[in-house]
């Protein structure tokens, strides 16, 4: 069982910066992909940024050049640095991890884990 815990959410003024963090714990095994999603009221959940274990990253067009995702494989953490934030960035941000784990019986298991989310509010 993999657990994810997000932190760093809060209120920030437009143009400001915010750093979100996500820590994984439990029977982690190998996390192949870590992603940040967000969901604003009345909208569907959307992918914000993704990072592979090897360090490849990609971003939604709406946040490209403003947000930056980074992973620390040793600590099983992923961060999202948000700069030049806009009111439309207001949403609940969720951390997501996809990977595999091999228990003592040698039967591989795949997993997809979600954090509970952290609220980000961008307003004056």
CSV table of N, CA and C in Angstrom, one decimal:
chain,number,residue,atom,x,y,z
A,1,UNK,N,0.8,-1.2,0.0
A,1,UNK,CA,0.0,0.0,0.0
A,1,UNK,C,0.9,1.2,0.0
A,2,UNK,N,0.7,2.1,-1.0
A,2,UNK,CA,1.5,3.3,-1.1
A,2,UNK,C,0.6,4.5,-0.7
A,3,UNK,N,1.2,5.3,0.1
A,3,UNK,CA,0.4,6.5,0.5
A,3,UNK,C,1.2,7.7,0.1
A,4,UNK,N,0.4,8.7,-0.3
A,4,UNK,CA,1.0,10.0,-0.8
A,4,UNK,C,0.4,11.1,0.1
A,5,UNK,N,1.2,12.0,0.5
A,5,UNK,CA,0.8,13.2,1.3
A,5,UNK,C,1.3,14.4,0.6
A,6,UNK,N,0.4,15.3,0.3
A,6,UNK,CA,0.8,16.6,-0.3
A,6,UNK,C,0.9,17.7,0.8
A,7,UNK,N,1.7,18.7,0.5
A,7,UNK,CA,1.9,19.8,1.4
A,7,UNK,C,2.3,21.0,0.7
A,8,UNK,N,2.1,22.2,1.3
A,8,UNK,CA,2.6,23.4,0.7
A,8,UNK,C,1.4,24.3,0.1
A,9,UNK,N,0.2,23.8,0.1
A,9,UNK,CA,-0.9,24.6,-0.5
A,9,UNK,C,-1.2,25.7,0.4
A,10,UNK,N,-2.0,26.7,-0.1
A,10,UNK,CA,-2.4,27.8,0.7
A,10,UNK,C,-2.8,28.9,-0.3
A,11,UNK,N,-2.9,30.1,0.3
A,11,UNK,CA,-3.3,31.3,-0.5
A,11,UNK,C,-2.1,32.1,-0.9
A,12,UNK,N,-2.2,32.6,-2.1
A,12,UNK,CA,-1.1,33.4,-2.7
A,12,UNK,C,-1.7,34.5,-3.6
A,13,UNK,N,-1.1,35.6,-3.7
A,13,UNK,CA,-1.6,36.7,-4.6
A,13,UNK,C,-1.1,36.4,-6.1
A,14,UNK,N,-1.9,36.9,-7.0
A,14,UNK,CA,-1.5,36.7,-8.4
A,14,UNK,C,-0.1,37.3,-8.6
A,15,UNK,N,0.7,36.5,-9.4
A,15,UNK,CA,2.1,36.9,-9.7
A,15,UNK,C,3.0,36.3,-8.6
A,16,UNK,N,2.5,35.7,-7.6
A,16,UNK,CA,3.4,35.2,-6.5
A,16,UNK,C,3.8,33.8,-6.9
A,17,UNK,N,4.5,33.2,-5.9
A,17,UNK,CA,5.0,31.8,-6.0
A,17,UNK,C,4.6,30.9,-4.9
A,18,UNK,N,4.6,29.6,-5.2
A,18,UNK,CA,4.2,28.6,-4.2
A,18,UNK,C,4.9,27.3,-4.6
A,19,UNK,N,5.2,26.6,-3.5
A,19,UNK,CA,5.9,25.3,-3.8
A,19,UNK,C,5.1,24.2,-3.1
A,20,UNK,N,4.7,23.2,-3.9
A,20,UNK,CA,3.9,22.1,-3.4
A,20,UNK,C,4.9,20.9,-3.4
A,21,UNK,N,4.7,20.0,-2.3
A,21,UNK,CA,5.5,18.9,-2.2
A,21,UNK,C,4.6,17.6,-2.0
A,22,UNK,N,5.1,16.5,-2.4
A,22,UNK,CA,4.4,15.2,-2.2
A,22,UNK,C,5.4,14.2,-1.8
A,23,UNK,N,5.1,13.5,-0.7
A,23,UNK,CA,6.0,12.4,-0.2
A,23,UNK,C,5.3,11.1,-0.2
A,24,UNK,N,5.9,10.1,-0.8
A,24,UNK,CA,5.4,8.7,-0.8
A,24,UNK,C,6.0,7.9,0.3
A,25,UNK,N,5.1,7.0,0.8
A,25,UNK,CA,5.6,6.1,1.8
A,25,UNK,C,4.8,4.7,1.7
A,26,UNK,N,5.3,3.7,2.4
A,26,UNK,CA,4.7,2.4,2.3
A,26,UNK,C,5.4,1.4,1.5
A,27,UNK,N,4.7,0.5,0.9
A,27,UNK,CA,5.3,-0.5,0.0
A,27,UNK,C,5.5,0.1,-1.4
A,28,UNK,N,6.5,0.9,-1.5
A,28,UNK,CA,6.7,1.8,-2.7
A,28,UNK,C,7.2,1.0,-3.9
A,29,UNK,N,8.2,0.2,-3.7
A,29,UNK,CA,8.8,-0.5,-4.8
A,29,UNK,C,9.5,0.5,-5.7
A,30,UNK,N,9.0,0.5,-7.0
A,30,UNK,CA,9.5,1.5,-8.0
A,30,UNK,C,8.4,2.4,-8.5
A,31,UNK,N,8.6,3.6,-8.3
A,31,UNK,CA,7.6,4.6,-8.9
A,31,UNK,C,8.1,5.0,-10.2
A,32,UNK,N,7.4,4.6,-11.3
A,32,UNK,CA,7.8,4.9,-12.6
A,32,UNK,C,7.4,6.3,-13.1
A,33,UNK,N,6.2,6.8,-12.5
A,33,UNK,CA,5.7,8.1,-13.0
A,33,UNK,C,5.1,8.8,-11.8
A,34,UNK,N,5.4,10.1,-11.7
A,34,UNK,CA,4.8,10.9,-10.7
A,34,UNK,C,4.2,12.1,-11.4
A,35,UNK,N,3.0,12.5,-11.0
A,35,UNK,CA,2.2,13.5,-11.7
A,35,UNK,C,1.5,14.4,-10.7
A,36,UNK,N,1.3,15.6,-11.1
A,36,UNK,CA,0.4,16.6,-10.4
A,36,UNK,C,-0.8,16.8,-11.3
A,37,UNK,N,-1.9,16.7,-10.7
A,37,UNK,CA,-3.2,17.0,-11.3
A,37,UNK,C,-3.8,18.1,-10.5
A,38,UNK,N,-4.8,18.8,-11.1
A,38,UNK,CA,-5.6,19.8,-10.3
A,38,UNK,C,-7.0,19.7,-10.8
A,39,UNK,N,-7.9,20.2,-9.9
A,39,UNK,CA,-9.3,20.2,-10.2
A,39,UNK,C,-9.9,21.5,-9.6
A,40,UNK,N,-10.4,22.3,-10.4
A,40,UNK,CA,-11.1,23.5,-10.0
A,40,UNK,C,-12.6,23.3,-9.9
A,41,UNK,N,-13.3,24.1,-9.1
A,41,UNK,CA,-14.8,23.9,-9.0
A,41,UNK,C,-15.5,24.0,-10.3
A,42,UNK,N,-16.3,23.0,-10.6
A,42,UNK,CA,-17.0,23.0,-11.8
A,42,UNK,C,-16.3,22.5,-13.0
A,43,UNK,N,-15.0,22.1,-12.8
A,43,UNK,CA,-14.2,21.6,-13.9
A,43,UNK,C,-13.7,20.2,-13.6
A,44,UNK,N,-13.4,19.5,-14.7
A,44,UNK,CA,-12.8,18.2,-14.5
A,44,UNK,C,-11.4,18.2,-14.2
A,45,UNK,N,-10.9,17.1,-13.6
A,45,UNK,CA,-9.5,17.1,-13.2
A,45,UNK,C,-8.6,17.0,-14.4
A,46,UNK,N,-7.5,17.8,-14.3
A,46,UNK,CA,-6.6,17.9,-15.4
A,46,UNK,C,-5.2,17.7,-15.0
A,47,UNK,N,-4.4,17.1,-15.9
A,47,UNK,CA,-3.0,16.9,-15.7
A,47,UNK,C,-2.3,18.2,-15.8
A,48,UNK,N,-1.4,18.5,-14.8
A,48,UNK,CA,-0.7,19.7,-14.7
A,48,UNK,C,0.8,19.5,-15.2
A,49,UNK,N,1.4,18.4,-14.6
A,49,UNK,CA,2.8,18.1,-14.9
A,49,UNK,C,3.1,16.7,-14.6
A,50,UNK,N,4.1,16.1,-15.2
A,50,UNK,CA,4.5,14.7,-15.0
A,50,UNK,C,6.0,14.6,-15.1
A,51,UNK,N,6.5,13.6,-14.3
A,51,UNK,CA,7.9,13.4,-14.3
A,51,UNK,C,8.1,11.9,-14.2
A,52,UNK,N,9.0,11.4,-15.1
A,52,UNK,CA,9.4,9.9,-15.1
A,52,UNK,C,10.5,9.7,-14.1
A,53,UNK,N,10.8,8.5,-13.8
A,53,UNK,CA,11.8,8.2,-12.9
A,53,UNK,C,13.2,8.6,-13.4
A,54,UNK,N,13.3,8.6,-14.7
A,54,UNK,CA,14.5,9.0,-15.4
A,54,UNK,C,14.7,10.5,-15.5
A,55,UNK,N,13.7,11.3,-15.1
A,55,UNK,CA,13.8,12.7,-15.1
A,55,UNK,C,13.2,13.5,-16.2
A,56,UNK,N,12.5,12.8,-17.1
A,56,UNK,CA,11.8,13.4,-18.2
A,56,UNK,C,10.5,14.1,-17.6
A,57,UNK,N,10.2,15.3,-18.1
A,57,UNK,CA,9.1,16.0,-17.6
A,57,UNK,C,8.2,16.5,-18.8
A,58,UNK,N,7.0,16.8,-18.5
A,58,UNK,CA,6.1,17.5,-19.4
A,58,UNK,C,5.0,18.2,-18.7
A,59,UNK,N,4.4,19.2,-19.3
A,59,UNK,CA,3.5,20.1,-18.7
A,59,UNK,C,2.3,20.4,-19.5
A,60,UNK,N,1.3,20.8,-18.9
A,60,UNK,CA,0.1,21.3,-19.6
A,60,UNK,C,0.5,22.7,-20.2
A,61,UNK,N,-0.1,23.0,-21.3
A,61,UNK,CA,0.2,24.2,-22.0
A,61,UNK,C,-0.1,25.4,-21.1
A,62,UNK,N,-1.1,25.3,-20.3
A,62,UNK,CA,-1.6,26.4,-19.4
A,62,UNK,C,-0.5,26.8,-18.3
A,63,UNK,N,0.4,25.9,-18.0
A,63,UNK,CA,1.3,26.1,-16.9
A,63,UNK,C,2.8,26.1,-17.4
A,64,UNK,N,3.0,25.7,-18.6
A,64,UNK,CA,4.3,25.6,-19.2
A,64,UNK,C,5.0,27.0,-19.1
A,65,UNK,N,6.3,27.0,-18.7
A,65,UNK,CA,7.1,28.2,-18.5
A,65,UNK,C,6.8,28.9,-17.1
A,66,UNK,N,5.8,28.4,-16.4
A,66,UNK,CA,5.5,29.0,-15.1
A,66,UNK,C,5.7,28.0,-14.0
A,67,UNK,N,5.4,26.7,-14.2
A,67,UNK,CA,5.5,25.7,-13.2
A,67,UNK,C,6.7,24.8,-13.5
A,68,UNK,N,7.2,24.2,-12.5
A,68,UNK,CA,8.4,23.3,-12.7
A,68,UNK,C,8.2,22.1,-11.7
A,69,UNK,N,8.3,20.9,-12.3
A,69,UNK,CA,8.2,19.7,-11.5
A,69,UNK,C,9.5,19.0,-11.3
A,70,UNK,N,9.8,18.5,-10.2
A,70,UNK,CA,11.1,17.8,-10.0
A,70,UNK,C,10.9,16.6,-9.0
A,71,UNK,N,11.7,15.6,-9.2
A,71,UNK,CA,11.6,14.4,-8.4
A,71,UNK,C,12.9,14.1,-7.7
A,72,UNK,N,12.8,13.6,-6.5
A,72,UNK,CA,14.0,13.1,-5.7
A,72,UNK,C,13.7,11.6,-5.5
A,73,UNK,N,14.3,10.7,-6.3
A,73,UNK,CA,14.0,9.3,-6.3
A,73,UNK,C,14.5,8.7,-5.0
A,74,UNK,N,15.5,9.2,-4.4
A,74,UNK,CA,16.1,8.7,-3.2
A,74,UNK,C,15.1,8.9,-2.0
A,75,UNK,N,14.4,10.0,-2.0
A,75,UNK,CA,13.5,10.4,-0.9
A,75,UNK,C,12.1,10.1,-1.3
A,76,UNK,N,11.8,9.6,-2.5
A,76,UNK,CA,10.5,9.4,-3.0
A,76,UNK,C,9.5,10.6,-2.8
A,77,UNK,N,10.0,11.7,-3.3
A,77,UNK,CA,9.3,12.9,-3.2
A,77,UNK,C,9.2,13.5,-4.6
A,78,UNK,N,8.2,14.4,-4.8
A,78,UNK,CA,8.0,15.1,-6.0
A,78,UNK,C,7.5,16.5,-5.6
A,79,UNK,N,8.0,17.5,-6.3
A,79,UNK,CA,7.7,18.9,-6.0
A,79,UNK,C,7.1,19.6,-7.2
A,80,UNK,N,6.3,20.6,-7.0
A,80,UNK,CA,5.8,21.5,-8.0
A,80,UNK,C,6.1,22.9,-7.6
A,81,UNK,N,7.0,23.6,-8.3
A,81,UNK,CA,7.2,25.0,-8.0
A,81,UNK,C,6.4,25.8,-8.9
A,82,UNK,N,5.5,26.6,-8.4
A,82,UNK,CA,4.6,27.4,-9.1
A,82,UNK,C,5.0,28.9,-9.0
A,83,UNK,N,5.2,29.5,-10.2
A,83,UNK,CA,5.6,30.9,-10.2
A,83,UNK,C,4.7,31.7,-11.1
A,84,UNK,N,4.6,33.0,-11.0
A,84,UNK,CA,3.7,33.8,-11.8
A,84,UNK,C,2.3,33.3,-11.8
A,85,UNK,N,1.8,32.9,-10.6
A,85,UNK,CA,0.5,32.3,-10.5
A,85,UNK,C,-0.6,33.2,-10.9
A,86,UNK,N,-1.7,32.6,-11.4
A,86,UNK,CA,-2.8,33.4,-11.9
A,86,UNK,C,-4.1,32.9,-11.1
A,87,UNK,N,-5.1,33.7,-11.1
A,87,UNK,CA,-6.3,33.3,-10.4
A,87,UNK,C,-6.9,32.0,-11.0
A,88,UNK,N,-6.7,31.7,-12.3
A,88,UNK,CA,-7.2,30.5,-12.9
A,88,UNK,C,-6.4,29.3,-12.4
A,89,UNK,N,-5.3,29.5,-11.7
A,89,UNK,CA,-4.6,28.4,-11.1
A,89,UNK,C,-5.2,27.8,-9.8
A,90,UNK,N,-6.2,28.5,-9.4
A,90,UNK,CA,-6.9,28.1,-8.1
A,90,UNK,C,-7.5,26.8,-8.4
A,91,UNK,N,-7.2,25.8,-7.5
A,91,UNK,CA,-7.7,24.5,-7.6
A,91,UNK,C,-7.2,23.6,-6.4
A,92,UNK,N,-7.7,22.4,-6.3
A,92,UNK,CA,-7.2,21.4,-5.4
A,92,UNK,C,-6.1,20.7,-6.3
A,93,UNK,N,-4.9,20.6,-5.8
A,93,UNK,CA,-3.8,19.9,-6.5
A,93,UNK,C,-3.6,18.6,-5.9
A,94,UNK,N,-3.5,17.6,-6.7
A,94,UNK,CA,-3.4,16.2,-6.3
A,94,UNK,C,-2.1,15.6,-6.8
A,95,UNK,N,-1.4,14.9,-6.0
A,95,UNK,CA,-0.2,14.1,-6.4
A,95,UNK,C,-0.7,12.7,-6.8
A,96,UNK,N,0.0,12.2,-7.8
A,96,UNK,CA,-0.4,10.8,-8.3
A,96,UNK,C,0.9,10.1,-8.6
A,97,UNK,N,0.9,8.8,-8.2
A,97,UNK,CA,2.1,8.0,-8.5
A,97,UNK,C,1.7,6.6,-9.1
A,98,UNK,N,2.4,6.2,-10.1
A,98,UNK,CA,2.2,4.9,-10.7
A,98,UNK,C,3.5,4.1,-10.7
A,99,UNK,N,3.4,2.9,-10.3
A,99,UNK,CA,4.6,2.1,-10.2
A,99,UNK,C,4.3,0.6,-10.0
A,100,UNK,N,5.4,-0.1,-9.5
A,100,UNK,CA,5.2,-1.5,-9.2
A,100,UNK,C,6.0,-1.9,-8.0
A,101,UNK,N,5.5,-3.0,-7.4
A,101,UNK,CA,6.1,-3.5,-6.1
A,101,UNK,C,6.1,-5.0,-6.2
A,102,UNK,N,7.2,-5.6,-5.8
A,102,UNK,CA,7.3,-7.1,-5.7
A,102,UNK,C,7.4,-7.5,-4.3
A,103,UNK,N,6.4,-8.1,-3.7
A,103,UNK,CA,6.4,-8.6,-2.3
A,103,UNK,C,7.3,-9.8,-2.2
A,104,UNK,N,7.4,-10.3,-1.0
A,104,UNK,CA,8.2,-11.5,-0.7
A,104,UNK,C,7.9,-12.7,-1.5
A,105,UNK,N,6.6,-12.9,-1.9
A,105,UNK,CA,6.2,-14.1,-2.7
A,105,UNK,C,6.6,-13.9,-4.2
A,106,UNK,N,7.2,-12.9,-4.5
A,106,UNK,CA,7.8,-12.6,-5.9
A,106,UNK,C,6.7,-12.4,-6.9
A,107,UNK,N,5.5,-12.1,-6.5
A,107,UNK,CA,4.4,-11.8,-7.4
A,107,UNK,C,4.4,-10.3,-7.6
A,108,UNK,N,4.7,-9.8,-8.8
A,108,UNK,CA,4.7,-8.3,-9.0
A,108,UNK,C,3.3,-7.7,-8.8
A,109,UNK,N,3.2,-6.5,-8.3
A,109,UNK,CA,2.0,-5.8,-8.1
A,109,UNK,C,2.2,-4.4,-8.7
A,110,UNK,N,1.2,-3.9,-9.4
A,110,UNK,CA,1.2,-2.6,-9.9
A,110,UNK,C,0.3,-1.7,-9.0
A,111,UNK,N,0.5,-0.5,-9.0
A,111,UNK,CA,-0.3,0.4,-8.2
A,111,UNK,C,-0.4,1.8,-8.8
A,112,UNK,N,-1.5,2.4,-8.4
A,112,UNK,CA,-1.7,3.8,-8.7
A,112,UNK,C,-2.2,4.4,-7.4
A,113,UNK,N,-1.5,5.4,-7.0
A,113,UNK,CA,-1.8,6.1,-5.7
A,113,UNK,C,-2.1,7.5,-5.9
A,114,UNK,N,-3.0,8.0,-5.0
A,114,UNK,CA,-3.4,9.4,-5.1
A,114,UNK,C,-3.3,10.0,-3.7
A,115,UNK,N,-2.9,11.2,-3.6
A,115,UNK,CA,-2.9,12.0,-2.3
A,115,UNK,C,-4.3,12.5,-2.1
A,116,UNK,N,-4.5,13.1,-0.9
A,116,UNK,CA,-5.8,13.7,-0.6
A,116,UNK,C,-6.0,15.0,-1.2
A,117,UNK,N,-5.0,15.7,-1.7
A,117,UNK,CA,-5.1,17.0,-2.3
A,117,UNK,C,-4.7,18.1,-1.4
A,118,UNK,N,-4.3,19.2,-2.0
A,118,UNK,CA,-4.0,20.4,-1.2
A,118,UNK,C,-4.5,21.6,-2.0
A,119,UNK,N,-5.2,22.5,-1.2
A,119,UNK,CA,-5.9,23.6,-1.9
A,119,UNK,C,-4.9,24.7,-2.2
A,120,UNK,N,-5.0,25.2,-3.4
A,120,UNK,CA,-4.2,26.4,-3.8
A,120,UNK,C,-5.2,27.5,-4.2
A,121,UNK,N,-5.2,28.6,-3.6
A,121,UNK,CA,-6.1,29.7,-3.9
A,121,UNK,C,-5.2,30.9,-4.3
A,122,UNK,N,-5.5,31.4,-5.5
A,122,UNK,CA,-4.8,32.6,-6.0
A,122,UNK,C,-5.8,33.7,-6.1
A,123,UNK,N,-5.6,34.7,-5.3
A,123,UNK,CA,-6.5,35.9,-5.2
A,123,UNK,C,-5.9,37.0,-4.5
A,124,UNK,N,-6.4,38.2,-4.8
A,124,UNK,CA,-5.9,39.4,-4.0
A,124,UNK,C,-6.5,39.5,-2.6
